[in-house]
PDB file of C-alpha atoms in Angstrom:
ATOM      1  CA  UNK A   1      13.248 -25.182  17.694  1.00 46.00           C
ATOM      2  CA  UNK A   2      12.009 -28.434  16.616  1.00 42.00           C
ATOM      3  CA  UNK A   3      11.584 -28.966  12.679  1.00 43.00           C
ATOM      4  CA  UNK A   4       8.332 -31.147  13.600  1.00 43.00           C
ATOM      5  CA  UNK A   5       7.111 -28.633  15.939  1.00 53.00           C
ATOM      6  CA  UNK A   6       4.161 -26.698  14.376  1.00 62.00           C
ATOM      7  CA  UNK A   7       5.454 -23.278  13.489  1.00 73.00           C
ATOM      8  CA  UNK A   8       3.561 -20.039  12.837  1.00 82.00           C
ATOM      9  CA  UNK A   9       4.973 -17.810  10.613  1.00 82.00           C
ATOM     10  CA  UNK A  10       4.421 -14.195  10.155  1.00 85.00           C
ATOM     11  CA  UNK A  11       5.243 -12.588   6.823  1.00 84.00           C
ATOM     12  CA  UNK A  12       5.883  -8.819   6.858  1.00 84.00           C
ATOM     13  CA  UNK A  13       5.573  -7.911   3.149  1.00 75.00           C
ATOM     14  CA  UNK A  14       3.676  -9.836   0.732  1.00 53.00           C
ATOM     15  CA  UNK A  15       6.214 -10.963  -1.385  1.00 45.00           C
ATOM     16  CA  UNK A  16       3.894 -14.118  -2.820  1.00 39.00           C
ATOM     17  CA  UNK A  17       7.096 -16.617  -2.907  1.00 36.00           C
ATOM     18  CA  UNK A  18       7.892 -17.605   0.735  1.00 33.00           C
ATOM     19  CA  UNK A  19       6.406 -21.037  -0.094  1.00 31.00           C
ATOM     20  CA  UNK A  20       3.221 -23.337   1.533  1.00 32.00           C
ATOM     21  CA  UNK A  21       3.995 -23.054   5.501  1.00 29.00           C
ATOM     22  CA  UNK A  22       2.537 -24.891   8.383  1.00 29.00           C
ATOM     23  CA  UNK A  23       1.131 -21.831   9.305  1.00 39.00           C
ATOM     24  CA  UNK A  24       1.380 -18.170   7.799  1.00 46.00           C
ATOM     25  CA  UNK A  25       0.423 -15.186   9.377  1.00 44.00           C
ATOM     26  CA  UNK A  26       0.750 -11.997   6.953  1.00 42.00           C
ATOM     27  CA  UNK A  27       1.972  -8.774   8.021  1.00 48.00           C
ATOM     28  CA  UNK A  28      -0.060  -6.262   5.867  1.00 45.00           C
ATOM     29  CA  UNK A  29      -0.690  -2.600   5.797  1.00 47.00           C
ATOM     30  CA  UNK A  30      -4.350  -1.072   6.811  1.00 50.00           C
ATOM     31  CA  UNK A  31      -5.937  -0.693   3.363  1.00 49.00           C
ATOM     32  CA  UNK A  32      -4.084  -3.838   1.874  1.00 48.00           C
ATOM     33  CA  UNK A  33      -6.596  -6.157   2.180  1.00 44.00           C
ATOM     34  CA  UNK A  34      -8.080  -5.700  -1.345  1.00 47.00           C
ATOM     35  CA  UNK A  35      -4.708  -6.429  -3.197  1.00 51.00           C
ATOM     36  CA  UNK A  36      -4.804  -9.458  -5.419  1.00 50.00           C
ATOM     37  CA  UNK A  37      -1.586 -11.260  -3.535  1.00 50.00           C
ATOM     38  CA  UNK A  38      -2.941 -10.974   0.079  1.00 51.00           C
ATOM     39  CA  UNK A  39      -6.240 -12.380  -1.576  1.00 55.00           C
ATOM     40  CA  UNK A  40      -4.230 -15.405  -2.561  1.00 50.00           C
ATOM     41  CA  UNK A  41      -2.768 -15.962   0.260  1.00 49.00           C
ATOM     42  CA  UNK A  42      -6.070 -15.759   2.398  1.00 52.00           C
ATOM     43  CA  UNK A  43      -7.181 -18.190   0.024  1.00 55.00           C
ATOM     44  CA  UNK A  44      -4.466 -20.464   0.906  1.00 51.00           C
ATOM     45  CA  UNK A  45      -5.218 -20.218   4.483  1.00 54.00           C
ATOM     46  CA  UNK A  46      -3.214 -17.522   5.390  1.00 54.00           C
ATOM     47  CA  UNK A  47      -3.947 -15.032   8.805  1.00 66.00           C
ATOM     48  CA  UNK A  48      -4.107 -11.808   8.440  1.00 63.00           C
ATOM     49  CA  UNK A  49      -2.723  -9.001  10.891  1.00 71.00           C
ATOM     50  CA  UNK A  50      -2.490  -5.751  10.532  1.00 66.00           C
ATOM     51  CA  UNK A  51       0.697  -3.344  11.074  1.00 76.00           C
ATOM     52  CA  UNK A  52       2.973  -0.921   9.633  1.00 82.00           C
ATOM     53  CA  UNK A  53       6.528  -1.809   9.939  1.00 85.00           C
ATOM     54  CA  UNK A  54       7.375   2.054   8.555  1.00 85.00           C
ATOM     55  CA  UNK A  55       4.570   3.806  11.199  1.00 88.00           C
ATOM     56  CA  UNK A  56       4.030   1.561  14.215  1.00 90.00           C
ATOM     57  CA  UNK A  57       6.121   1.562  17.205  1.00 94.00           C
ATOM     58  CA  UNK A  58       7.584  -1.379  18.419  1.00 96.00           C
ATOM     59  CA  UNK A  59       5.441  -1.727  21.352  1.00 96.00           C
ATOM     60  CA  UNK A  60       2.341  -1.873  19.083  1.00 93.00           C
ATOM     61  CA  UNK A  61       4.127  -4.471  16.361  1.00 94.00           C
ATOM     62  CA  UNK A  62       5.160  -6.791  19.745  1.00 95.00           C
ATOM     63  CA  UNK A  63       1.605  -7.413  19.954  1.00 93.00           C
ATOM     64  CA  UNK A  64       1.101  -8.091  16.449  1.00 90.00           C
ATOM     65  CA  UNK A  65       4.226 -10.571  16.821  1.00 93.00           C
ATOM     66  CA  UNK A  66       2.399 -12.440  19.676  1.00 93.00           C
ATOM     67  CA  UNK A  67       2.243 -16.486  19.618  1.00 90.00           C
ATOM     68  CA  UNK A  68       4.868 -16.142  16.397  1.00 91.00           C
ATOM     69  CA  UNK A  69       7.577 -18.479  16.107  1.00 91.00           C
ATOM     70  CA  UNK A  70       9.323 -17.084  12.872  1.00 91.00           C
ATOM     71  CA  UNK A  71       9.355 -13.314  11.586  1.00 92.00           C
ATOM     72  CA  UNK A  72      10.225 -13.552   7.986  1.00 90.00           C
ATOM     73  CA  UNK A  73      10.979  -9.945   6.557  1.00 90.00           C
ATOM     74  CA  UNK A  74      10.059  -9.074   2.618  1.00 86.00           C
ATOM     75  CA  UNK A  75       9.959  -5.449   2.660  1.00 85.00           C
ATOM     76  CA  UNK A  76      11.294  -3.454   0.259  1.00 81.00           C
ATOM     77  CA  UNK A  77      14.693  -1.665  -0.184  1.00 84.00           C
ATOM     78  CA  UNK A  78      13.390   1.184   0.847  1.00 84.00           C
ATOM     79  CA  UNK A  79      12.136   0.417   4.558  1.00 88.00           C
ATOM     80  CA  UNK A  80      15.060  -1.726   5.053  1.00 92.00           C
ATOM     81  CA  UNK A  81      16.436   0.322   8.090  1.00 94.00           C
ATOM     82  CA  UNK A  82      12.769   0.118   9.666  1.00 94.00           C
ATOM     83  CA  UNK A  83      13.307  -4.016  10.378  1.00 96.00           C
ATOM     84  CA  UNK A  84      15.222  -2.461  13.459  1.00 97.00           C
ATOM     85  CA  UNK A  85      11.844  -1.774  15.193  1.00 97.00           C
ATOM     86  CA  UNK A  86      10.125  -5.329  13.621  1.00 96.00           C
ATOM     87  CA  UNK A  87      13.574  -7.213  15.048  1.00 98.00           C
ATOM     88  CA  UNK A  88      13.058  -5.282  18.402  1.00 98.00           C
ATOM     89  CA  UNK A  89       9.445  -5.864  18.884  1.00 97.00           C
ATOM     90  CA  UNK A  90      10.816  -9.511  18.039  1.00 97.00           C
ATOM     91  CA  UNK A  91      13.265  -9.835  20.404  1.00 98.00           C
ATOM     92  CA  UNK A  92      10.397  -8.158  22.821  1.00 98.00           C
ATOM     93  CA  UNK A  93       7.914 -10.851  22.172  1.00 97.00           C
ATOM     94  CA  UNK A  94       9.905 -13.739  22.622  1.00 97.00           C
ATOM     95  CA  UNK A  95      10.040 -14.781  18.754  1.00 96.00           C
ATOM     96  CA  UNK A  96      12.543 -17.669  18.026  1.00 96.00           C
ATOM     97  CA  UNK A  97      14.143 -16.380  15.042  1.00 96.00           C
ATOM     98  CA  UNK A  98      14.383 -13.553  12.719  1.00 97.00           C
ATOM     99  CA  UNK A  99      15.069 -13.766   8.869  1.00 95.00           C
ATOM    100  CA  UNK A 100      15.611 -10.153   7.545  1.00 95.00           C
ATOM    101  CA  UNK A 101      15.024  -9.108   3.805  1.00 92.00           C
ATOM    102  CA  UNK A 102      18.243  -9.921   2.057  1.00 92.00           C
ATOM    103  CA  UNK A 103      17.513 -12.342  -0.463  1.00 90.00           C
ATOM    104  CA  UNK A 104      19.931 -11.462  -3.158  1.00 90.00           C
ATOM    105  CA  UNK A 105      23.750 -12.100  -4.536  1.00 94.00           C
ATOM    106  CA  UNK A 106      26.518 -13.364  -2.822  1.00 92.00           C
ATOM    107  CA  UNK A 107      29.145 -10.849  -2.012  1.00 81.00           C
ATOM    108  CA  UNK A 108      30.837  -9.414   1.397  1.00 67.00           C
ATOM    109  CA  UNK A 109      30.146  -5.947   0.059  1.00 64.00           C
ATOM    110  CA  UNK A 110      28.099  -4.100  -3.043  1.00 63.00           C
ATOM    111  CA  UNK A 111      27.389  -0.301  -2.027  1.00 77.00           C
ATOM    112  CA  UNK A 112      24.868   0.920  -0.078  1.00 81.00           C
ATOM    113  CA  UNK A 113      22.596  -1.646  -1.122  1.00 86.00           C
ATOM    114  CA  UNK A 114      24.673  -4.439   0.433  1.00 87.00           C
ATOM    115  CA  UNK A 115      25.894  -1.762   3.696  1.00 89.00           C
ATOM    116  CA  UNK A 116      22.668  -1.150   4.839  1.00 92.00           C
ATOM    117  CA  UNK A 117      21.763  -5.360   4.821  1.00 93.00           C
ATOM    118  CA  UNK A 118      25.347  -6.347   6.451  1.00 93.00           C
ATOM    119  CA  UNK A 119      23.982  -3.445   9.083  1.00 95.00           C
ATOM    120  CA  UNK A 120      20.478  -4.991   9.755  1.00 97.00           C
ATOM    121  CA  UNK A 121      22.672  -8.581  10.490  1.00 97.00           C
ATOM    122  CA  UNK A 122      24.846  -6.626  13.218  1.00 97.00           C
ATOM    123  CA  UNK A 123      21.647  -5.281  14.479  1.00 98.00           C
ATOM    124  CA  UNK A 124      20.394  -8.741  14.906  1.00 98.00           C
ATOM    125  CA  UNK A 125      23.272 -10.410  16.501  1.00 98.00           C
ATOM    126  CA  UNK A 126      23.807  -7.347  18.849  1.00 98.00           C
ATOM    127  CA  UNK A 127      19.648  -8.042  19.795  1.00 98.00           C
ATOM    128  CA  UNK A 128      20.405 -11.608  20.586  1.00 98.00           C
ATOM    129  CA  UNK A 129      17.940 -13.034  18.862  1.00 98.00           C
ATOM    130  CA  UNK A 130      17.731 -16.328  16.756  1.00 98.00           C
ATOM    131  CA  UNK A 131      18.132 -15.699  12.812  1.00 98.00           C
ATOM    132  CA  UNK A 132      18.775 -17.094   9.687  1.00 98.00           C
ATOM    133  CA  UNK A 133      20.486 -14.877   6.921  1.00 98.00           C
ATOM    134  CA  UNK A 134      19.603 -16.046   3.269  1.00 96.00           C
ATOM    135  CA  UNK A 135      20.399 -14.836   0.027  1.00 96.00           C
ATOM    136  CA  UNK A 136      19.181 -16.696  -3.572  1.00 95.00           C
ATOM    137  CA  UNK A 137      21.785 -15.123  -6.187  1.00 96.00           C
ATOM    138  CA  UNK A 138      19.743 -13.063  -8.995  1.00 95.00           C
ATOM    139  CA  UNK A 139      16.286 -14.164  -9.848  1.00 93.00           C
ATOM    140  CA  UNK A 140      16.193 -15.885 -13.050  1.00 95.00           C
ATOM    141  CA  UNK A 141      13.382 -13.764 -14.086  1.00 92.00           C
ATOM    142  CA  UNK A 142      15.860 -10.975 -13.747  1.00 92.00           C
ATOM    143  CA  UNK A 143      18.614 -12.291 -16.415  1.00 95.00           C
ATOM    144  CA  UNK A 144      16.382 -13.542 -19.363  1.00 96.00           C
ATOM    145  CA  UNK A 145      15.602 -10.831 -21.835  1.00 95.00           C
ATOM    146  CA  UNK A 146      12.268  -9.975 -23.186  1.00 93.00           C
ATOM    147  CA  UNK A 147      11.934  -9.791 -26.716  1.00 91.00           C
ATOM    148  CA  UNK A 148      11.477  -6.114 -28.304  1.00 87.00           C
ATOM    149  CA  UNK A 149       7.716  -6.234 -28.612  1.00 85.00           C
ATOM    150  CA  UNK A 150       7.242  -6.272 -25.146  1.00 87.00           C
ATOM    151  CA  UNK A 151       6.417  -2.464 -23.636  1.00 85.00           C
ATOM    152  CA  UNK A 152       9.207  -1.292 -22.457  1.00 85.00           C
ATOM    153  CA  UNK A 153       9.145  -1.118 -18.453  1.00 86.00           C
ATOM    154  CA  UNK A 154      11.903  -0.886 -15.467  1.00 83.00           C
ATOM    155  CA  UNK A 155      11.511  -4.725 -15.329  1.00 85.00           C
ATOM    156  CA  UNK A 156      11.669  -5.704 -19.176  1.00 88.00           C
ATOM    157  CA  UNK A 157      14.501  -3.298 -19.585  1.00 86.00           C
ATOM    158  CA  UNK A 158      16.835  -4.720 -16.438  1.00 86.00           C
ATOM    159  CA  UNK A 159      17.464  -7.673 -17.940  1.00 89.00           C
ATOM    160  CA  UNK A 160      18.566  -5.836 -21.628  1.00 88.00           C
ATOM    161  CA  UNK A 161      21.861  -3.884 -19.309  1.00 84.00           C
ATOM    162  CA  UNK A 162      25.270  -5.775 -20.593  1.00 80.00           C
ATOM    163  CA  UNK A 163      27.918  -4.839 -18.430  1.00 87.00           C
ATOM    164  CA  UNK A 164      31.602  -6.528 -18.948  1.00 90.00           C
ATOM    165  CA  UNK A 165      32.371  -9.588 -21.493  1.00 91.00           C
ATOM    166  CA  UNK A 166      29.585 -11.733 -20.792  1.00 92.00           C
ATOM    167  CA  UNK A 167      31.130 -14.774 -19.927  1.00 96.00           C
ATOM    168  CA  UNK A 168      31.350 -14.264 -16.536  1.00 96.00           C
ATOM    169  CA  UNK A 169      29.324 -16.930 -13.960  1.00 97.00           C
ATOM    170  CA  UNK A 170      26.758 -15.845 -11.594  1.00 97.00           C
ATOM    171  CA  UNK A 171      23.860 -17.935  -9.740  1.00 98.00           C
ATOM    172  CA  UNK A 172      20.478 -17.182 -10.085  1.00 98.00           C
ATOM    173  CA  UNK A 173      17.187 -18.995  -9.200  1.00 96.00           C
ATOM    174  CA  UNK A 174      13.870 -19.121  -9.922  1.00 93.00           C
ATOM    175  CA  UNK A 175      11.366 -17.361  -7.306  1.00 89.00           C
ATOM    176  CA  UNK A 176       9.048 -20.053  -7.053  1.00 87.00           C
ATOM    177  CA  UNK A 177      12.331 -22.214  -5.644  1.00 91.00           C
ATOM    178  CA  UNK A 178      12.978 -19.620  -3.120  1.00 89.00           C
ATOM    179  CA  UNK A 179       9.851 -20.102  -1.844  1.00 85.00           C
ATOM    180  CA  UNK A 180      10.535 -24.017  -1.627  1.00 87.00           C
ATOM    181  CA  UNK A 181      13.658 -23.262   0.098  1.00 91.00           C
ATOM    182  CA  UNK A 182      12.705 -20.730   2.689  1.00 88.00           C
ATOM    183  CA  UNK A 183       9.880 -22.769   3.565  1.00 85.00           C
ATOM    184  CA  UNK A 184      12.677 -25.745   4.663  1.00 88.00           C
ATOM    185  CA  UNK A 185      15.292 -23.162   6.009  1.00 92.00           C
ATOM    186  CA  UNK A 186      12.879 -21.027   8.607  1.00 87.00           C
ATOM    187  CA  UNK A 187      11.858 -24.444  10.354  1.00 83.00           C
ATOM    188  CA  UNK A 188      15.125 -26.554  10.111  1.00 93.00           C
ATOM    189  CA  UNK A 189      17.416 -26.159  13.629  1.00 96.00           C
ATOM    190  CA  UNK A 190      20.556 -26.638  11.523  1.00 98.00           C
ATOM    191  CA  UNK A 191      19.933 -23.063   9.734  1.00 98.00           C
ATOM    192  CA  UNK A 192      19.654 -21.274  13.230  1.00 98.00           C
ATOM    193  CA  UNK A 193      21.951 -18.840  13.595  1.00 98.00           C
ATOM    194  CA  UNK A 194      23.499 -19.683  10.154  1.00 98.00           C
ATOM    195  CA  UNK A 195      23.805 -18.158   6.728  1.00 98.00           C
ATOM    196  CA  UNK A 196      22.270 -20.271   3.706  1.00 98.00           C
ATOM    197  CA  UNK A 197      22.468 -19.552   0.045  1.00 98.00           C
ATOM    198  CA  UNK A 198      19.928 -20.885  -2.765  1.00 97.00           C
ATOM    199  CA  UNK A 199      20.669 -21.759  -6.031  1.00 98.00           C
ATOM    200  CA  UNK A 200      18.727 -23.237  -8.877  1.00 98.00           C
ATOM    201  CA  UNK A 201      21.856 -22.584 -11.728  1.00 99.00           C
ATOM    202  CA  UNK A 202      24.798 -20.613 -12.199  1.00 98.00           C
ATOM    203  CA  UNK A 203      24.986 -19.049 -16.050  1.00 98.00           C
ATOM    204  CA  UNK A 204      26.517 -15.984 -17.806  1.00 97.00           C
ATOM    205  CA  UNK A 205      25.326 -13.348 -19.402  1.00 95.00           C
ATOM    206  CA  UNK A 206      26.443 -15.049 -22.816  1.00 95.00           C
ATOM    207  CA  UNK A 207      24.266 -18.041 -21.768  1.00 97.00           C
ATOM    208  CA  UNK A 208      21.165 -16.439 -20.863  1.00 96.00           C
ATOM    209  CA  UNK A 209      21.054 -15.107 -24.800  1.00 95.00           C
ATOM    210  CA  UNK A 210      21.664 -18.073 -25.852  1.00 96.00           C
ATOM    211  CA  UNK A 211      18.970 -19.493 -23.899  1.00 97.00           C
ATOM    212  CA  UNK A 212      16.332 -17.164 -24.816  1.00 96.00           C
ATOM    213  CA  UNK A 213      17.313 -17.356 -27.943  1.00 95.00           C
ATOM    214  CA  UNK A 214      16.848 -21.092 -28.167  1.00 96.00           C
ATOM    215  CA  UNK A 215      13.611 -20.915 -26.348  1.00 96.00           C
ATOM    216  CA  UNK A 216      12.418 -17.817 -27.424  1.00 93.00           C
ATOM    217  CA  UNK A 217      12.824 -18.042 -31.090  1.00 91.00           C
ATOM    218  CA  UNK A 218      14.209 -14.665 -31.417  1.00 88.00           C
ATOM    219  CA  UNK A 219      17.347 -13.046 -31.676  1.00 85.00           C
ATOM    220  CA  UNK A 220      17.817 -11.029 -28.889  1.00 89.00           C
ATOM    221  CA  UNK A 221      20.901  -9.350 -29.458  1.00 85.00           C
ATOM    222  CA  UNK A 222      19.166  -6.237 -30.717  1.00 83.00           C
ATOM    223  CA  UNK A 223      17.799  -5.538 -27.467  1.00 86.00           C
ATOM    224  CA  UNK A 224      20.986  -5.560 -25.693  1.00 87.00           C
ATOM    225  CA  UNK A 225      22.298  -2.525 -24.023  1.00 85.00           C
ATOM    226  CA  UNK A 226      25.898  -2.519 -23.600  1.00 84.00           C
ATOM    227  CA  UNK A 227      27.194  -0.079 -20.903  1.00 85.00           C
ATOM    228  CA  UNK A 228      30.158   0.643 -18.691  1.00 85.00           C
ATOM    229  CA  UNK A 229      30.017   0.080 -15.153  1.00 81.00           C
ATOM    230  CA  UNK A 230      29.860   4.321 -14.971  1.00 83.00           C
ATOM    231  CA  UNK A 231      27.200   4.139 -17.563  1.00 84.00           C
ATOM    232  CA  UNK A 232      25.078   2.069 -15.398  1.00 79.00           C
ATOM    233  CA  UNK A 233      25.955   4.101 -12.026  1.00 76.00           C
ATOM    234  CA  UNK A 234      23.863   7.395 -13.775  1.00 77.00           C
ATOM    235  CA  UNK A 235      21.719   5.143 -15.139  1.00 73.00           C
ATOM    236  CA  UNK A 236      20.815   3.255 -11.733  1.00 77.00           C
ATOM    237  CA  UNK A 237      23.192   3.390  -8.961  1.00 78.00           C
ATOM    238  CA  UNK A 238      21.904   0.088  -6.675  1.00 80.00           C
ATOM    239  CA  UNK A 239      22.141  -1.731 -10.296  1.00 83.00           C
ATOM    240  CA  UNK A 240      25.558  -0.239 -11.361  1.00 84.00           C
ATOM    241  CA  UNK A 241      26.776  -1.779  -7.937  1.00 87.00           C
ATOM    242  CA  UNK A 242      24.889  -5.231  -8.087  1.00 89.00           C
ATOM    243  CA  UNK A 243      25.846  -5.857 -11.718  1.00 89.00           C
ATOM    244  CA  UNK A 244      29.722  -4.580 -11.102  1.00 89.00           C
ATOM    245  CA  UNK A 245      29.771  -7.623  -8.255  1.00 90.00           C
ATOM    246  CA  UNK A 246      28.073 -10.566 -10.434  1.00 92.00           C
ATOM    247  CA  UNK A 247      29.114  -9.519 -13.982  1.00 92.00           C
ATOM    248  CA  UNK A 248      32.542  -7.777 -13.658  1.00 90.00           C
ATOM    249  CA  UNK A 249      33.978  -8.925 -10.110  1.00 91.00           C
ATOM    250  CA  UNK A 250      32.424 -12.555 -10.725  1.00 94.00           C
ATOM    251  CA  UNK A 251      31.449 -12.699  -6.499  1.00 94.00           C
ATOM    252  CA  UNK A 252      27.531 -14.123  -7.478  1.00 96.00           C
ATOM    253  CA  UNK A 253      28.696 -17.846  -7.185  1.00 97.00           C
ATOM    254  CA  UNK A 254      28.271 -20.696  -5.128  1.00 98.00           C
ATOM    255  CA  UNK A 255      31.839 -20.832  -4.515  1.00 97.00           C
ATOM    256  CA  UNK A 256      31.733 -17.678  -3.044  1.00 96.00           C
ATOM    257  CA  UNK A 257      29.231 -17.652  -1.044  1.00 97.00           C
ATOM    258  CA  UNK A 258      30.476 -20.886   0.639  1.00 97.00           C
ATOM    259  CA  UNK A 259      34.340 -18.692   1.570  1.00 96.00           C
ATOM    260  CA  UNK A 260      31.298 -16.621   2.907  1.00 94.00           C
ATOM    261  CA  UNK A 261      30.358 -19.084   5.413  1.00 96.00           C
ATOM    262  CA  UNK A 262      27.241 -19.891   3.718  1.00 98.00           C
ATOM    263  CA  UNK A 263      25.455 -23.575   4.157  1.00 98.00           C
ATOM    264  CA  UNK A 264      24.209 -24.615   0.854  1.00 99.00           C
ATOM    265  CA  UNK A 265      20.600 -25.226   0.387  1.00 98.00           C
ATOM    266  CA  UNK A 266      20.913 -27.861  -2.077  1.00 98.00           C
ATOM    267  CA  UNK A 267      23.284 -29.791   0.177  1.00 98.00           C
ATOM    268  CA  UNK A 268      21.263 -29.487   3.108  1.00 98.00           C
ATOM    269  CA  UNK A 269      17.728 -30.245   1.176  1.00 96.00           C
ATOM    270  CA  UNK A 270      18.667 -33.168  -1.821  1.00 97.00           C
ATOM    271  CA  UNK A 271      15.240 -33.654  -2.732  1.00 96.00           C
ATOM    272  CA  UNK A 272      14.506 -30.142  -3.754  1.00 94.00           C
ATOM    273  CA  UNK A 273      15.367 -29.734  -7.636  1.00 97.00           C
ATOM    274  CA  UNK A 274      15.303 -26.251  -8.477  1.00 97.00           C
ATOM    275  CA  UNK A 275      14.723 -25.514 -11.931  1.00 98.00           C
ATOM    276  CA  UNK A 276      18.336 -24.953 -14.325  1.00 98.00           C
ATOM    277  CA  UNK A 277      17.399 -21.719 -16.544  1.00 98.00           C
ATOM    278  CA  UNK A 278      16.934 -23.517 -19.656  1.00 98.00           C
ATOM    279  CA  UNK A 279      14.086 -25.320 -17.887  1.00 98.00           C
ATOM    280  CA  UNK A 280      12.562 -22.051 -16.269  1.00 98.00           C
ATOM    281  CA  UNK A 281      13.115 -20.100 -19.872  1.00 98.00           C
ATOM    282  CA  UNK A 282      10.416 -22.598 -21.181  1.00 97.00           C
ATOM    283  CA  UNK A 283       7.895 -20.989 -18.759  1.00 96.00           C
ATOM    284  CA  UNK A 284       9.245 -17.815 -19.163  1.00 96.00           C
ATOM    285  CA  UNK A 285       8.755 -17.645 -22.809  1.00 96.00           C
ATOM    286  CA  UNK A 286       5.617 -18.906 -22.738  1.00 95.00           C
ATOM    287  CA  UNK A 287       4.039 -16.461 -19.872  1.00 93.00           C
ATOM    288  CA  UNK A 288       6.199 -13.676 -18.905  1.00 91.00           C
ATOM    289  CA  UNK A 289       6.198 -13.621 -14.930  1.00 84.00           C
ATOM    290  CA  UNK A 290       4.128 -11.085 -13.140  1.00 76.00           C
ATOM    291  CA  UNK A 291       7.055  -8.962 -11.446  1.00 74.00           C
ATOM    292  CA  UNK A 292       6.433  -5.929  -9.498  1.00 65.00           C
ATOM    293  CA  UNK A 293      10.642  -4.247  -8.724  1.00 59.00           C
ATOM    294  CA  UNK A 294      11.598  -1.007  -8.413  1.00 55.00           C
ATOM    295  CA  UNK A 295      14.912   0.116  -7.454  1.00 56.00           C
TER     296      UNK A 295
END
């Protein structure tokens, strides 16, 4: 597929940070029209279609997928397994290539979490189908803690978890840089077939304090929670296994994913500068990010 051919896009989930595409087609539920990110993206000229990946079968998404170039899957952990019928219906419809709803840390395995993904890509490559496999390291909004007077939510709390020493590397990047990325990756031939990691920095847990405390003007070591790795597992199992892999096992790096057989974004697209964390903290402290994650 030509990079300069003009390629349509369909989004199933509206994750809001897939970047500005040639042409985006959004996958939304009946019902989901009213929601304040689909209303964005209509505003930025995105189509709309509607479909279920959960509820509709794959004969009725193949007609959805019709005249689409790239299927680029957001969903949510829990309707991973359901991008079996959305990769079918693909495959049916005579899309070019596939990019499933990974999007996270580099490791070969992480629990079920990690299983069910590494399932989804034999899924794909037994379907035959073109894909592109991409994973961005932890979001940066994800490892900077909010400062105590914030109300205390799953998302304000994640980042407060201290598991290990704290001086242990991991890459992370911002989510408005994914979206710069992914918009390069989907269209470029030399990510077809091919597994491509994003990264805007790669910082401790040590670091990220120190950050936020620089650019915060707070001392945020009274909001840290330190726990064991079994701690975390009652706590939050899909956490206990992601934070065991970056903070503990040190597998979230660049270096890593590369032994992985990853290409690396910033190699393949120089004029991209993703944001380091000490730059994104100064937006971060100054707006905290509207992030909608539940695991």
């Amino acid at each position: 597929m030509s990079s300069s051919k003009l390629t349509t896009v369909l989004v199933a989930g509206a994750g809001g940070n897939t970047g500005v595409f040639v042409n985006v087609i959004l996958l939304t539920r009946p019902g989901s029209e009213g929601k304040s990110r689909v209303q964005f993206l209509k505003e930025k000229g995105a189509k709309i279609r509607f479909g279920d990946v959960s509820k509709d079968s794959v004969p009725e998404l193949e007609k959805v997928l019709e005249g689409v170039n790239v299927v680029l899957s957001l969903v949510s952990v829990a309707v991973l397994n359901d991008q079996k019928k959305l990769f079918q219906a693909a495959k049916n419809a005579g899309v070019d290539r596939v990019i499933p709803s990974d999007f996270a840390t580099a490791s070969l395995s992480g629990g079920v979490l990690k299983e069910t993904k590494l399932a989804i890509h034999s899924f794909i490559k037994e379907l035959g189908i073109g894909y592109t496999f991409i994973n961005v390291g932890w979001w940066m909004e994800l490892i900077l803690p909010y400062p105590p007077s914030q109300p205390e939510s799953h998302v304000t709390t994640l980042p407060r978890f201290f598991v290990g020493s704290g001086d242990v590397k991991s890459a992370v990047t911002r989510r408005e840089d994914i979206g710069k990325f992914v918009a390069r990756i989907i269209a470029d031939p030399r990510t077809l077939n091919a597994y491509v990691f994003c990264h805007g920095d790669e910082v401790t847990v040590n670091e990220a304090y120190a950050t936020a405390k620089e650019v915060g003007k707070e001392d945020f070591n009274s909001v840290k929670m330190p726990l064991s790795i079994d701690q975390l597992k009652e706590q939050n199992p899909i956490m206990r296994d992601y934070y065991q892999e970056m903070y503990v096992l040190g597998q979230n790096t660049v270096e890593n994913a590369k032994q992985l057989g990853a290409i690396d974004a910033r190699e393949l697209y120089p004029d991209i500068k993703p944001k380091t964390l000490k730059e994104y903290a100064t937006e971060f402290y100054k707006e905290f990010p509207d992030i909608r994650y539940d695991f």
